[in-house]
Structures are given as structure tokens and as C-alpha cells.
Coordinates of C-alpha atoms in Angstrom, one line a residue:
M521 CA -21.6 77.7 9.9
E522 CA -20.9 81.4 10.0
I523 CA -24.1 82.0 8.1
F524 CA -26.2 80.3 10.9
T525 CA -24.5 82.2 13.7
G526 CA -25.0 85.6 12.1
Q527 CA -21.3 86.2 11.3
V528 CA -22.0 86.5 7.6
P529 CA -24.8 88.8 6.4
I530 CA -27.4 87.2 4.2
P531 CA -28.6 89.2 1.2
N532 CA -32.4 89.5 0.6
E533 CA -32.4 86.9 -2.0
G534 CA -30.7 84.4 0.3
I535 CA -27.6 82.3 0.0
R536 CA -27.5 79.0 -1.9
M537 CA -25.6 76.1 -0.3
N538 CA -25.3 72.4 -1.0
A539 CA -25.3 70.0 1.9
V540 CA -24.3 66.4 1.2
F541 CA -25.7 64.0 3.8
A542 CA -26.0 60.4 4.8
G543 CA -27.9 58.6 7.5
T544 CA -30.2 55.8 8.4
T545 CA -33.9 55.3 7.8
E546 CA -36.2 53.3 10.0
G547 CA -39.7 52.1 9.7
E548 CA -41.2 50.9 6.4
L549 CA -37.9 51.7 4.6
N550 CA -35.1 50.4 6.8
G551 CA -31.7 51.2 5.3
V552 CA -29.3 54.0 4.4
I553 CA -30.2 57.4 2.8
E554 CA -27.6 59.4 1.0
G555 CA -28.0 62.6 -1.0
T556 CA -27.7 66.3 -1.4
D557 CA -29.8 69.1 0.1
Y558 CA -29.8 72.2 -2.2
L559 CA -30.4 74.8 0.4
T560 CA -31.4 78.5 0.2
V561 CA -30.7 80.3 3.5
L562 CA -33.0 83.4 3.9
P563 CA -32.2 86.5 5.9
N564 CA -35.0 85.7 8.4
G565 CA -33.3 82.4 9.3
N566 CA -35.6 80.2 7.4
V567 CA -34.1 77.6 5.0
I568 CA -35.7 76.4 1.8
V569 CA -34.8 72.8 1.3
D570 CA -34.6 70.9 -2.0
V571 CA -33.5 67.3 -1.4
R572 CA -32.4 64.6 -3.9
A573 CA -31.4 61.3 -2.3
I574 CA -31.3 57.5 -2.7
I575 CA -32.5 55.1 0.0
T576 CA -30.8 51.7 -0.1
T577 CA -32.8 49.3 1.9
N578 CA -31.2 46.7 4.1
T579 CA -32.1 44.1 1.4
G580 CA -30.5 46.2 -1.4
E581 CA -33.4 47.8 -3.1
K582 CA -33.0 51.4 -4.3
I583 CA -35.6 54.1 -3.8
S584 CA -35.2 57.6 -5.2
V585 CA -36.3 60.5 -2.9
K586 CA -37.3 64.0 -3.9
A587 CA -38.3 66.3 -1.0
N588 CA -39.0 70.1 -0.8
G589 CA -39.9 72.2 2.2
V590 CA -38.7 74.7 4.7
S591 CA -36.7 74.7 8.0
I592 CA -37.8 77.3 10.5
P593 CA -35.7 78.3 13.5
S594 CA -37.4 77.2 16.8
G595 CA -37.1 79.0 20.1
T596 CA -34.1 76.8 21.0
P597 CA -30.7 77.8 19.8
A598 CA -29.3 75.7 16.8
V599 CA -32.7 73.8 16.6
S600 CA -35.1 74.2 13.7
D601 CA -38.4 72.7 12.8
F602 CA -38.7 70.9 9.4
Y603 CA -41.8 70.7 7.1
E604 CA -41.4 68.8 3.9
T605 CA -43.3 67.1 1.1
A606 CA -41.8 64.1 -0.6
T607 CA -42.3 61.7 -3.5
L608 CA -40.5 58.3 -3.8
Q609 CA -39.8 56.3 -6.9
S610 CA -38.7 52.7 -7.3
N611 CA -38.6 50.2 -10.2
T612 CA -38.2 47.4 -7.7
A613 CA -41.4 45.3 -7.6
A614 CA -41.5 45.3 -3.8
F615 CA -41.6 49.1 -3.6
E616 CA -43.2 50.3 -6.9
Y617 CA -46.4 51.0 -5.1
L618 CA -44.6 54.1 -3.7
N619 CA -44.5 55.7 -7.2
Q620 CA -48.1 56.9 -6.9
K621 CA -47.9 58.1 -3.3
Y622 CA -47.3 61.5 -1.7
S623 CA -45.8 62.1 1.8
I624 CA -45.5 65.0 4.2
G625 CA -42.6 65.1 6.7
L626 CA -42.3 66.8 10.0
G627 CA -39.3 66.9 12.3
T628 CA -36.4 68.9 13.8
S629 CA -32.8 69.5 13.1
N630 CA -30.0 70.4 15.5
N631 CA -27.0 72.2 14.0
A632 CA -25.1 71.7 17.3
T633 CA -25.3 67.9 17.1
N634 CA -25.5 67.8 13.2
S635 CA -28.6 65.7 13.4
L636 CA -32.0 65.6 11.7
N637 CA -35.0 63.6 12.7
L638 CA -38.0 63.5 10.3
R639 CA -41.1 61.4 10.4
F640 CA -43.0 61.0 7.1
Y641 CA -46.7 60.4 6.7
R642 CA -47.9 58.9 3.4
F643 CA -51.2 59.5 1.8
D644 CA -52.6 56.2 0.6
S645 CA -55.8 57.8 -0.6
D646 CA -57.1 61.3 -1.4
P647 CA -57.0 63.2 1.9
L648 CA -59.7 65.6 0.7
N649 CA -62.4 63.0 0.4

């Protein structure tokens, strides 16, 4: 945490860190998500995120998650705004429709409470048409 409080200087190219995480998912995919966020912390406080995770639904189906984005410090101490893009993959018949979809995620993280809340919006059709 010394990096996020300014106790450790960050070089111009940033500092790479791995953050293992687990939590719950709610909505269309109810279950548990577990994975690793391969972070690059930049000197301006922004964090580049590169997530690889697995969602296990409450009924046991597995869905692979790949997400990339950025976390930008908000005006509130220890709180950052998240912006991500994500793709999901599943070979389970109930969720294979996700293989051709693309999502964007918006949310906030709070380093003081060690929490992250993201809401993902899926494109079911071409948003440019």
C-alpha cells in the first residue's frame, strides 16, 4: 500500500503488481469471481488493469473473463473510478451466447475498504448502427 500513499516513488514507466482477488457477482451471472489483476501503477496515480478471472455461477457453470482498462483516482482519498472493457467465454450451452459479446464496465474502488463495485453493460448489437 506504500505505493498508493506516496511512500514509494513510482518510476516513469510505472510499477507492475499482481493483485489476486475474489468476490461475488450479481445480476445475469450470479456467483463467485476469482482471478488476478495484473496492474501497472503509473506516477500520476492512474492504474492500468489487465484482469484474468473465472466466474463460477451458483449452478456451477464456468465463465472466463478477460478485462482491460484503467483506474483513475477520484477526488475522494483512497477512491478511484474504474473504466473497463471485457469479453467473456464459456463452453456451457447456457452461456455460450456470451462468446460473441463485448462489454464495458464502470465503477469505483475503495482502497480503504478493499472493495470494488463494477457494473458491466453488454453490447448485444453493433452500437454504431
